[in-house]
Amino acid sequence: MCIVEVSRLDQVYRSVLLSRFFTRGWGKPNTLENVIRLRKDFGNREVAQKYFVPLKVPVKLTKQENQDGCVIIDGEFRSPLCDLLPGVLPPESEVAYFQAVLPEKWKNKADDRNDKSLGDKPLVVHFAGTGDHYFWRRRTLMAKPLITEMNVGSIILENPYYGLRKPKDQLRSALHYVSDLFVMGAAIIIEAQVLLKWAERQGFGPLCCHGISMGGHMASLAASAWPHPICLVPCLSWTSASVTFCQGVMANAINWRQLHEQFEQNVDYKDKVLKLISSPEFQYQGGYSSDSFLRDSFLAPDSRVRLDNFRDINTQSKTSAEAFTFMRGLMDECTHLGNYSVPVDTDIIEIVAAQYDAYQPRKSIKPLDKLWPGSNIRYVAQGHVSSYLFHQKQFRDAIYDSLATYNKKYSSSSSIS
């Protein structure tokens, strides 16, 4: 993809937003160490079951109402991450909140395009994208249309650090620390297992994990840990958050000077955390990588991503590049889908990507569809922002296709128990 083939709307939209990420730095080294060690276990589906199989988490339903032909049920449960890593979640995030949006009457509607059945009680778990607080947006744009169009139910999970779970001193979606993103991911992986198990007990199925942007990535993490075939529809997300924060327009929302200074001042980042990092993309050998990822990043002299703040500390020096590579390594360690098990059945994965996405660049990293052989990918001929605003129907169509494929393959037991 040539340099000009990125959405100008994506670039302009990000430039006018005020949100800044990781305003307090990397996070405590011991927090990063603990989260990385847990991530390595979560990344291996067989190993992860020692955490997931014993889960007996009480799920409390707090409210039910009928609205616009839907049954809306609010629920909550204590995040199991509180016991695995005590103190890493902010107190406001310790309770996981969700909302189920279900048809008033279940009826098996065939897909009019190809007369495919989607199953008896198909249900989609929706994960939040960046800035998607509370339930209303996903309920309005996805859950209710899914019922209207194809009688598909939904569960909407509130992210840690968002909405009802947002720390009081956090401004909007601006996570304070880099480590917060990884804590969020670990919490969502295990909380998703709680919700999927609960959904099975209620007789729902087939089950599907779906999200847009960051939500698509979180859906992928959740599905990778599920021990059975499960539908997966990640939209406008990609292989790793390293491209998001190091190459895409989101890189402009980070105070790189502060991260560089903290990396140099606290030796634990180099002596303890760095040794735990494993990236499927590069090997750290005491200096920064000279591969195409670095050339395509803002460290390159001809970079299209302007980060004058970072260049002020001499980005051509080894130390500056080391801090950048540390960020890349952390993001790959904790978010690169190559560090997680491949979902059990890749035939029922439908990937939706934006062709001119400036938030999720696809250069210099292993393609998601190649990482999951057998998965299907379709492209929206737009950028990230315009795809989200105007192409939600394509996301829902991908969900229907995934559910239909599942039902065709597993129709004799469309809800695995």
CSV table of C-alpha atoms in Angstrom, one decimal:
chain,number,residue,atom,x,y,z
A,1,MET,CA,0.0,0.0,0.0
A,2,CYS,CA,1.5,3.3,-1.0
A,3,ILE,CA,1.8,6.2,1.5
A,4,VAL,CA,-1.1,8.2,0.0
A,5,GLU,CA,-3.5,5.3,0.4
A,6,VAL,CA,-4.7,6.2,3.9
A,7,SER,CA,-7.8,8.1,4.9
A,8,ARG,CA,-7.5,11.8,5.1
A,9,LEU,CA,-10.6,11.8,7.3
A,10,ASP,CA,-8.9,9.5,9.8
A,11,GLN,CA,-6.0,11.9,10.1
A,12,VAL,CA,-8.1,15.0,10.4
A,13,TYR,CA,-10.6,13.4,12.9
A,14,ARG,CA,-7.8,12.2,15.2
A,15,SER,CA,-6.1,15.7,15.0
A,16,VAL,CA,-9.1,17.5,16.4
A,17,LEU,CA,-9.7,15.1,19.3
A,18,LEU,CA,-8.4,16.3,22.7
A,19,SER,CA,-7.8,12.9,24.3
A,20,ARG,CA,-4.3,11.9,25.1
A,21,PHE,CA,-3.2,8.4,26.1
A,22,PHE,CA,-0.8,7.2,28.8
A,23,THR,CA,-0.4,10.6,30.3
A,24,ARG,CA,1.2,9.2,33.5
A,25,GLY,CA,3.6,6.9,31.7
A,26,TRP,CA,4.3,3.2,31.5
A,27,GLY,CA,2.8,2.1,34.8
A,28,LYS,CA,4.7,0.4,37.7
A,29,PRO,CA,7.3,-2.2,36.5
A,30,ASN,CA,5.9,-4.9,38.8
A,31,THR,CA,2.4,-4.4,37.4
A,32,LEU,CA,3.8,-4.9,33.9
A,33,GLU,CA,5.7,-8.0,35.1
A,34,ASN,CA,2.6,-9.5,36.7
A,35,VAL,CA,0.3,-8.8,33.7
A,36,ILE,CA,2.9,-10.2,31.2
A,37,ARG,CA,3.3,-13.4,33.1
A,38,LEU,CA,-0.5,-13.9,33.3
A,39,ARG,CA,-0.8,-13.0,29.6
A,40,LYS,CA,1.7,-15.8,28.7
A,41,ASP,CA,-0.7,-18.3,30.5
A,42,PHE,CA,-3.8,-16.8,28.9
A,43,GLY,CA,-2.1,-16.9,25.5
A,44,ASN,CA,-2.0,-20.7,25.6
A,45,ARG,CA,-5.6,-22.0,25.6
A,46,GLU,CA,-4.7,-25.3,27.2
A,47,VAL,CA,-2.8,-23.6,30.0
A,48,ALA,CA,-5.5,-20.9,30.4
A,49,GLN,CA,-8.1,-23.5,31.3
A,50,LYS,CA,-6.6,-23.9,34.8
A,51,TYR,CA,-7.9,-20.4,35.4
A,52,PHE,CA,-11.2,-20.7,33.4
A,53,VAL,CA,-12.5,-24.2,34.2
A,54,PRO,CA,-12.9,-23.7,38.0
A,55,LEU,CA,-14.7,-20.4,37.5
A,56,LYS,CA,-17.9,-20.3,39.5
A,57,VAL,CA,-18.7,-16.6,39.4
A,58,PRO,CA,-22.2,-15.5,40.6
A,59,VAL,CA,-23.9,-13.5,37.9
A,60,LYS,CA,-26.5,-11.1,39.3
A,61,LEU,CA,-29.3,-9.8,37.1
A,62,THR,CA,-30.3,-6.4,38.3
A,63,LYS,CA,-33.0,-5.1,35.9
A,64,GLN,CA,-35.3,-6.2,33.1
A,65,GLU,CA,-37.5,-4.2,30.7
A,66,ASN,CA,-39.1,-4.5,27.3
A,67,GLN,CA,-38.2,-1.9,24.8
A,68,ASP,CA,-38.8,-1.6,21.0
A,69,GLY,CA,-39.5,-5.3,20.6
A,70,CYS,CA,-36.5,-6.3,22.7
A,71,VAL,CA,-36.0,-7.6,26.2
A,72,ILE,CA,-33.2,-5.7,27.9
A,73,ILE,CA,-31.5,-7.3,30.9
A,74,ASP,CA,-28.8,-5.6,33.0
A,75,GLY,CA,-26.4,-7.8,34.9
A,76,GLU,CA,-23.1,-7.7,36.9
A,77,PHE,CA,-20.5,-9.9,38.4
A,78,ARG,CA,-17.2,-9.4,40.2
A,79,SER,CA,-14.2,-9.6,37.8
A,80,PRO,CA,-12.2,-12.8,38.4
A,81,LEU,CA,-9.1,-10.7,37.7
A,82,CYS,CA,-9.5,-9.2,41.2
A,83,ASP,CA,-8.4,-12.6,42.6
A,84,LEU,CA,-5.7,-13.4,40.1
A,85,LEU,CA,-4.0,-10.0,40.3
A,86,PRO,CA,-5.2,-8.3,43.4
A,87,GLY,CA,-5.0,-4.5,43.2
A,88,VAL,CA,-4.3,-4.1,39.5
A,89,LEU,CA,-7.9,-3.1,38.6
A,90,PRO,CA,-9.1,0.3,39.9
A,91,PRO,CA,-11.8,-0.1,42.5
A,92,GLU,CA,-14.3,1.3,40.1
A,93,SER,CA,-13.5,-1.4,37.6
A,94,GLU,CA,-13.7,-4.4,39.9
A,95,VAL,CA,-17.4,-5.1,39.1
A,96,ALA,CA,-18.1,-6.1,35.5
A,97,TYR,CA,-21.4,-4.7,34.1
A,98,PHE,CA,-23.2,-6.1,31.0
A,99,GLN,CA,-26.5,-5.7,29.2
A,100,ALA,CA,-28.3,-8.4,27.3
A,101,VAL,CA,-30.5,-7.3,24.4
A,102,LEU,CA,-32.7,-10.2,23.4
A,103,PRO,CA,-35.7,-10.9,21.1
A,104,GLU,CA,-39.0,-11.0,22.8
A,105,LYS,CA,-39.7,-14.2,20.9
A,106,TRP,CA,-37.0,-16.4,19.4
A,107,LYS,CA,-37.7,-17.5,15.9
A,108,ASN,CA,-35.2,-19.0,13.4
A,109,LYS,CA,-35.0,-16.6,10.6
A,110,ALA,CA,-33.3,-17.7,7.4
A,111,ASP,CA,-30.8,-15.3,5.8
A,112,ASP,CA,-32.8,-14.1,2.8
A,113,ARG,CA,-29.7,-13.7,0.7
A,114,ASN,CA,-28.8,-17.4,0.7
A,115,ASP,CA,-31.5,-19.1,2.8
A,116,LYS,CA,-29.1,-20.0,5.6
A,117,SER,CA,-30.2,-20.7,9.1
A,118,LEU,CA,-28.3,-18.9,11.9
A,119,GLY,CA,-29.3,-21.3,14.7
A,120,ASP,CA,-31.9,-21.5,17.4
A,121,LYS,CA,-30.9,-18.7,19.7
A,122,PRO,CA,-27.8,-17.0,18.1
A,123,LEU,CA,-26.1,-14.6,20.4
A,124,VAL,CA,-23.3,-12.1,19.9
A,125,VAL,CA,-21.0,-10.7,22.7
A,126,HIS,CA,-20.0,-7.1,21.7
A,127,PHE,CA,-16.8,-5.7,23.0
A,128,ALA,CA,-16.2,-1.9,23.2
A,129,GLY,CA,-14.0,0.1,20.9
A,130,THR,CA,-12.0,3.1,22.1
A,131,GLY,CA,-14.3,5.7,23.6
A,132,ASP,CA,-17.4,3.4,23.6
A,133,HIS,CA,-18.7,4.0,27.1
A,134,TYR,CA,-21.8,2.5,28.5
A,135,PHE,CA,-24.2,0.4,26.4
A,136,TRP,CA,-26.3,2.8,24.3
A,137,ARG,CA,-24.1,3.0,21.3
A,138,ARG,CA,-23.7,-0.7,20.7
A,139,ARG,CA,-27.3,-1.3,21.7
A,140,THR,CA,-28.5,1.2,19.1
A,141,LEU,CA,-26.1,0.6,16.2
A,142,MET,CA,-25.7,-3.2,16.5
A,143,ALA,CA,-27.8,-5.1,19.0
A,144,LYS,CA,-31.3,-3.7,18.1
A,145,PRO,CA,-30.7,-4.0,14.3
A,146,LEU,CA,-29.4,-7.6,14.8
A,147,ILE,CA,-32.8,-8.4,16.3
A,148,THR,CA,-34.8,-6.5,13.7
A,149,GLU,CA,-33.0,-8.0,10.8
A,150,MET,CA,-32.2,-11.6,11.8
A,151,ASN,CA,-33.5,-12.2,15.4
A,152,VAL,CA,-30.0,-12.4,16.8
A,153,GLY,CA,-29.5,-11.6,20.5
A,154,SER,CA,-26.6,-9.7,22.1
A,155,ILE,CA,-24.6,-9.2,25.3
A,156,ILE,CA,-22.8,-5.9,25.6
A,157,LEU,CA,-19.9,-5.9,28.1
A,158,GLU,CA,-18.6,-2.7,29.7
A,159,ASN,CA,-14.9,-2.4,29.4
A,160,PRO,CA,-12.8,-1.8,32.6
A,161,TYR,CA,-11.8,1.9,32.7
A,162,TYR,CA,-15.0,2.8,30.7
A,163,GLY,CA,-18.5,4.0,31.5
A,164,LEU,CA,-19.7,2.5,34.8
A,165,ARG,CA,-16.2,1.2,35.4
A,166,LYS,CA,-14.3,4.4,34.7
A,167,PRO,CA,-11.9,5.6,37.5
A,168,LYS,CA,-13.1,8.9,38.9
A,169,ASP,CA,-9.9,10.8,38.0
A,170,GLN,CA,-9.7,9.5,34.4
A,171,LEU,CA,-10.6,11.9,31.7
A,172,ARG,CA,-12.9,10.3,29.1
A,173,SER,CA,-11.1,7.3,27.5
A,174,ALA,CA,-7.6,8.6,28.3
A,175,LEU,CA,-5.9,5.7,30.0
A,176,HIS,CA,-3.3,6.9,32.5
A,177,TYR,CA,-0.8,4.2,32.0
A,178,VAL,CA,0.4,1.9,29.2
A,179,SER,CA,-0.2,-1.0,31.7
A,180,ASP,CA,-3.9,0.0,31.9
A,181,LEU,CA,-4.4,-1.3,28.4
A,182,PHE,CA,-3.0,-4.7,29.2
A,183,VAL,CA,-4.9,-4.9,32.5
A,184,MET,CA,-8.0,-4.1,30.5
A,185,GLY,CA,-7.2,-6.9,28.0
A,186,ALA,CA,-6.6,-9.5,30.7
A,187,ALA,CA,-9.8,-8.6,32.5
A,188,ILE,CA,-11.8,-8.8,29.3
A,189,ILE,CA,-10.4,-12.2,28.4
A,190,ILE,CA,-11.5,-13.8,31.7
A,191,GLU,CA,-14.7,-11.8,32.0
A,192,ALA,CA,-15.7,-13.0,28.5
A,193,GLN,CA,-15.3,-16.6,29.6
A,194,VAL,CA,-17.7,-15.9,32.5
A,195,LEU,CA,-20.3,-14.4,30.1
A,196,LEU,CA,-19.9,-17.2,27.5
A,197,LYS,CA,-20.4,-19.8,30.1
A,198,TRP,CA,-23.4,-18.0,31.4
A,199,ALA,CA,-24.9,-17.7,27.9
A,200,GLU,CA,-24.4,-21.4,27.4
A,201,ARG,CA,-26.3,-22.2,30.6
A,202,GLN,CA,-29.2,-20.1,29.4
A,203,GLY,CA,-29.4,-22.1,26.2
A,204,PHE,CA,-28.1,-19.5,23.8
A,205,GLY,CA,-26.2,-20.5,20.7
A,206,PRO,CA,-24.4,-20.3,18.4
A,207,LEU,CA,-22.2,-17.8,20.2
A,208,CYS,CA,-20.2,-15.1,18.5
A,209,CYS,CA,-17.5,-12.6,19.6
A,210,HIS,CA,-17.6,-9.2,17.8
A,211,GLY,CA,-16.2,-5.8,18.2
A,212,ILE,CA,-15.2,-2.7,16.2
A,213,SER,CA,-11.7,-1.2,16.3
A,214,MET,CA,-10.2,-2.0,19.8
A,215,GLY,CA,-13.4,-4.0,20.4
A,216,GLY,CA,-12.5,-6.2,17.5
A,217,HIS,CA,-9.2,-6.9,19.0
A,218,MET,CA,-10.7,-7.7,22.4
A,219,ALA,CA,-13.2,-10.0,20.7
A,220,SER,CA,-10.2,-11.9,19.1
A,221,LEU,CA,-8.5,-12.2,22.5
A,222,ALA,CA,-11.7,-13.6,24.1
A,223,ALA,CA,-12.3,-16.1,21.3
A,224,SER,CA,-8.7,-17.3,21.3
A,225,ALA,CA,-9.2,-18.5,24.9
A,226,TRP,CA,-12.6,-20.2,24.4
A,227,PRO,CA,-12.1,-24.0,24.2
A,228,HIS,CA,-14.8,-24.7,21.6
A,229,PRO,CA,-15.6,-23.5,18.1
A,230,ILE,CA,-17.0,-20.0,18.3
A,231,CYS,CA,-17.9,-17.4,15.7
A,232,LEU,CA,-15.6,-14.4,15.6
A,233,VAL,CA,-16.1,-11.1,13.7
A,234,PRO,CA,-13.3,-8.6,14.4
A,235,CYS,CA,-14.0,-5.3,12.5
A,236,LEU,CA,-11.5,-2.5,11.8
A,237,SER,CA,-8.9,-4.2,14.0
A,238,TRP,CA,-5.7,-6.0,13.1
A,239,THR,CA,-2.9,-8.2,14.4
A,240,SER,CA,-1.4,-6.1,17.1
A,241,ALA,CA,-1.8,-2.8,18.9
A,242,SER,CA,1.8,-2.0,18.2
A,243,VAL,CA,0.8,-0.7,14.7
A,244,THR,CA,-2.0,1.3,16.3
A,245,PHE,CA,0.2,3.2,18.8
A,246,CYS,CA,3.5,3.2,17.0
A,247,GLN,CA,2.5,3.7,13.3
A,248,GLY,CA,-1.1,4.9,13.1
A,249,VAL,CA,-2.5,8.3,13.8
A,250,MET,CA,-3.0,7.3,17.5
A,251,ALA,CA,0.8,7.8,17.9
A,252,ASN,CA,0.1,11.5,17.9
A,253,ALA,CA,-1.9,11.1,21.1
A,254,ILE,CA,1.0,9.9,23.2
A,255,ASN,CA,3.6,11.9,25.2
A,256,TRP,CA,6.7,10.2,23.9
A,257,ARG,CA,9.0,12.5,25.7
A,258,GLN,CA,7.6,11.4,29.1
A,259,LEU,CA,7.8,7.7,28.2
A,260,HIS,CA,11.4,8.2,27.0
A,261,GLU,CA,12.4,9.9,30.3
A,262,GLN,CA,10.7,7.2,32.5
A,263,PHE,CA,12.3,4.5,30.5
A,264,GLU,CA,15.8,6.0,31.1
A,265,GLN,CA,15.2,6.9,34.7
A,266,ASN,CA,13.8,3.6,36.0
A,267,VAL,CA,16.2,0.7,35.4
A,268,ASP,CA,13.5,-1.9,36.2
A,269,TYR,CA,11.9,-1.4,32.8
A,270,LYS,CA,15.1,-2.6,31.1
A,271,ASP,CA,16.4,-5.0,33.7
A,272,LYS,CA,13.1,-6.7,34.6
A,273,VAL,CA,10.3,-6.0,32.2
A,274,LEU,CA,12.2,-6.0,28.9
A,275,LYS,CA,13.5,-9.5,29.6
A,276,LEU,CA,9.9,-10.8,29.6
A,277,ILE,CA,8.9,-9.4,26.2
A,278,SER,CA,8.4,-11.7,23.3
A,279,SER,CA,7.3,-10.4,19.9
A,280,PRO,CA,6.4,-12.6,16.9
A,281,GLU,CA,7.7,-9.7,14.7
A,282,PHE,CA,11.2,-8.9,15.9
A,283,GLN,CA,14.0,-9.9,18.3
A,284,TYR,CA,15.5,-7.3,20.6
A,285,GLN,CA,19.3,-7.5,20.6
A,286,GLY,CA,20.4,-4.6,22.8
A,287,GLY,CA,19.4,-1.9,20.4
A,288,TYR,CA,16.5,-0.8,18.2
A,289,SER,CA,15.3,-2.9,15.3
A,290,SER,CA,16.1,-1.7,11.8
A,291,ASP,CA,13.4,-3.7,10.1
A,292,SER,CA,10.6,-2.2,8.0
A,293,PHE,CA,8.4,-1.5,11.0
A,294,LEU,CA,10.9,1.0,12.3
A,295,ARG,CA,11.3,2.5,8.8
A,296,ASP,CA,7.5,2.9,8.5
A,297,SER,CA,7.2,4.4,11.9
A,298,PHE,CA,7.4,8.1,13.0
A,299,LEU,CA,11.2,7.5,13.7
A,300,ALA,CA,11.9,7.6,10.0
A,301,PRO,CA,13.0,11.0,8.7
A,302,ASP,CA,10.4,10.9,6.0
A,303,SER,CA,7.6,9.7,8.3
A,304,ARG,CA,4.1,10.9,7.4
A,305,VAL,CA,3.2,10.9,11.2
A,306,ARG,CA,4.4,14.2,12.6
A,307,LEU,CA,5.6,13.9,16.2
A,308,ASP,CA,7.7,17.0,16.8
A,309,ASN,CA,7.5,16.5,20.5
A,310,PHE,CA,9.3,13.2,20.1
A,311,ARG,CA,11.8,14.5,17.6
A,312,ASP,CA,12.8,17.3,20.0
A,313,ILE,CA,14.7,14.6,22.1
A,314,ASN,CA,16.7,13.5,19.0
A,315,THR,CA,14.9,10.5,17.7
A,316,GLN,CA,18.0,9.3,15.9
A,317,SER,CA,19.7,8.5,19.1
A,318,LYS,CA,19.9,5.0,20.4
A,319,THR,CA,18.1,5.7,23.6
A,320,SER,CA,15.1,7.3,22.0
A,321,ALA,CA,14.7,4.4,19.6
A,322,GLU,CA,15.0,2.0,22.5
A,323,ALA,CA,12.1,3.6,24.3
A,324,PHE,CA,10.1,3.4,21.1
A,325,THR,CA,11.1,-0.3,20.6
A,326,PHE,CA,10.1,-1.0,24.2
A,327,MET,CA,6.6,0.3,23.5
A,328,ARG,CA,6.5,-1.8,20.4
A,329,GLY,CA,7.7,-4.9,22.3
A,330,LEU,CA,5.2,-4.4,25.1
A,331,MET,CA,2.3,-4.0,22.7
A,332,ASP,CA,3.3,-7.1,20.7
A,333,GLU,CA,3.9,-9.1,23.9
A,334,CYS,CA,0.4,-8.4,25.3
A,335,THR,CA,-1.7,-7.8,22.2
A,336,HIS,CA,-0.1,-9.6,19.2
A,337,LEU,CA,-2.5,-12.3,18.2
A,338,GLY,CA,0.5,-14.5,17.3
A,339,ASN,CA,1.1,-14.7,21.1
A,340,TYR,CA,-2.3,-16.3,21.6
A,341,SER,CA,-3.8,-19.6,20.5
A,342,VAL,CA,-5.5,-19.7,17.1
A,343,PRO,CA,-9.3,-20.0,17.6
A,344,VAL,CA,-10.5,-23.5,17.5
A,345,ASP,CA,-12.2,-23.2,14.1
A,346,THR,CA,-11.0,-20.5,11.7
A,347,ASP,CA,-13.6,-21.3,9.1
A,348,ILE,CA,-16.2,-19.3,11.2
A,349,ILE,CA,-14.0,-16.2,11.5
A,350,GLU,CA,-15.1,-13.3,9.3
A,351,ILE,CA,-12.6,-10.3,9.4
A,352,VAL,CA,-13.7,-6.9,8.2
A,353,ALA,CA,-10.9,-4.4,7.4
A,354,ALA,CA,-11.0,-0.8,6.1
A,355,GLN,CA,-8.9,-0.6,3.0
A,356,TYR,CA,-7.5,2.9,3.8
A,357,ASP,CA,-7.3,2.6,7.6
A,358,ALA,CA,-5.0,5.2,9.2
A,359,TYR,CA,-5.7,4.0,12.7
A,360,GLN,CA,-4.8,0.3,12.0
A,361,PRO,CA,-2.0,0.3,9.5
A,362,ARG,CA,-1.3,-3.1,8.0
A,363,LYS,CA,2.2,-2.6,6.8
A,364,SER,CA,5.2,-4.4,8.3
A,365,ILE,CA,3.2,-6.9,10.4
A,366,LYS,CA,1.9,-10.4,9.9
A,367,PRO,CA,-1.6,-10.2,8.2
A,368,LEU,CA,-4.4,-11.4,10.5
A,369,ASP,CA,-5.9,-13.7,7.8
A,370,LYS,CA,-2.5,-15.3,7.4
A,371,LEU,CA,-2.1,-15.8,11.1
A,372,TRP,CA,-5.5,-17.6,11.1
A,373,PRO,CA,-5.4,-19.8,8.0
A,374,GLY,CA,-8.9,-20.6,6.8
A,375,SER,CA,-10.4,-17.3,8.0
A,376,ASN,CA,-12.3,-15.1,5.7
A,377,ILE,CA,-11.5,-11.4,5.1
A,378,ARG,CA,-13.5,-8.6,3.4
A,379,TYR,CA,-12.6,-5.0,2.9
A,380,VAL,CA,-14.6,-1.8,3.1
A,381,ALA,CA,-13.2,0.7,0.5
A,382,GLN,CA,-13.0,3.5,3.1
A,383,GLY,CA,-10.9,4.6,6.1
A,384,HIS,CA,-11.5,3.7,9.7
A,385,VAL,CA,-13.8,6.6,10.7
A,386,SER,CA,-16.0,6.5,7.6
A,387,SER,CA,-16.3,2.7,7.8
A,388,TYR,CA,-17.5,3.0,11.4
A,389,LEU,CA,-20.0,5.7,10.6
A,390,PHE,CA,-21.5,4.4,7.4
A,391,HIS,CA,-20.9,0.7,7.1
A,392,GLN,CA,-22.3,-0.9,10.2
A,393,LYS,CA,-24.6,-3.1,8.0
A,394,GLN,CA,-21.5,-4.7,6.5
A,395,PHE,CA,-20.4,-5.6,10.0
A,396,ARG,CA,-23.7,-7.2,10.7
A,397,ASP,CA,-23.6,-9.1,7.4
A,398,ALA,CA,-20.3,-10.6,8.5
A,399,ILE,CA,-21.9,-11.7,11.7
A,400,TYR,CA,-24.7,-13.4,9.9
A,401,ASP,CA,-22.3,-15.2,7.6
A,402,SER,CA,-20.2,-16.4,10.5
A,403,LEU,CA,-23.3,-17.7,12.4
A,404,ALA,CA,-24.6,-19.4,9.2
A,405,THR,CA,-21.3,-21.1,8.6
A,406,TYR,CA,-21.2,-22.3,12.2
A,407,ASN,CA,-24.8,-23.6,12.1
A,408,LYS,CA,-24.1,-25.5,8.8
A,409,LYS,CA,-21.0,-27.2,10.3
A,410,TYR,CA,-22.4,-27.9,13.8
A,411,SER,CA,-26.2,-27.9,13.3
A,412,SER,CA,-26.6,-31.1,15.3
A,413,SER,CA,-25.3,-29.3,18.4
A,414,SER,CA,-25.5,-25.6,17.7
A,415,SER,CA,-24.9,-24.9,21.4
A,416,ILE,CA,-21.8,-26.7,22.7
A,417,SER,CA,-21.9,-27.5,26.4
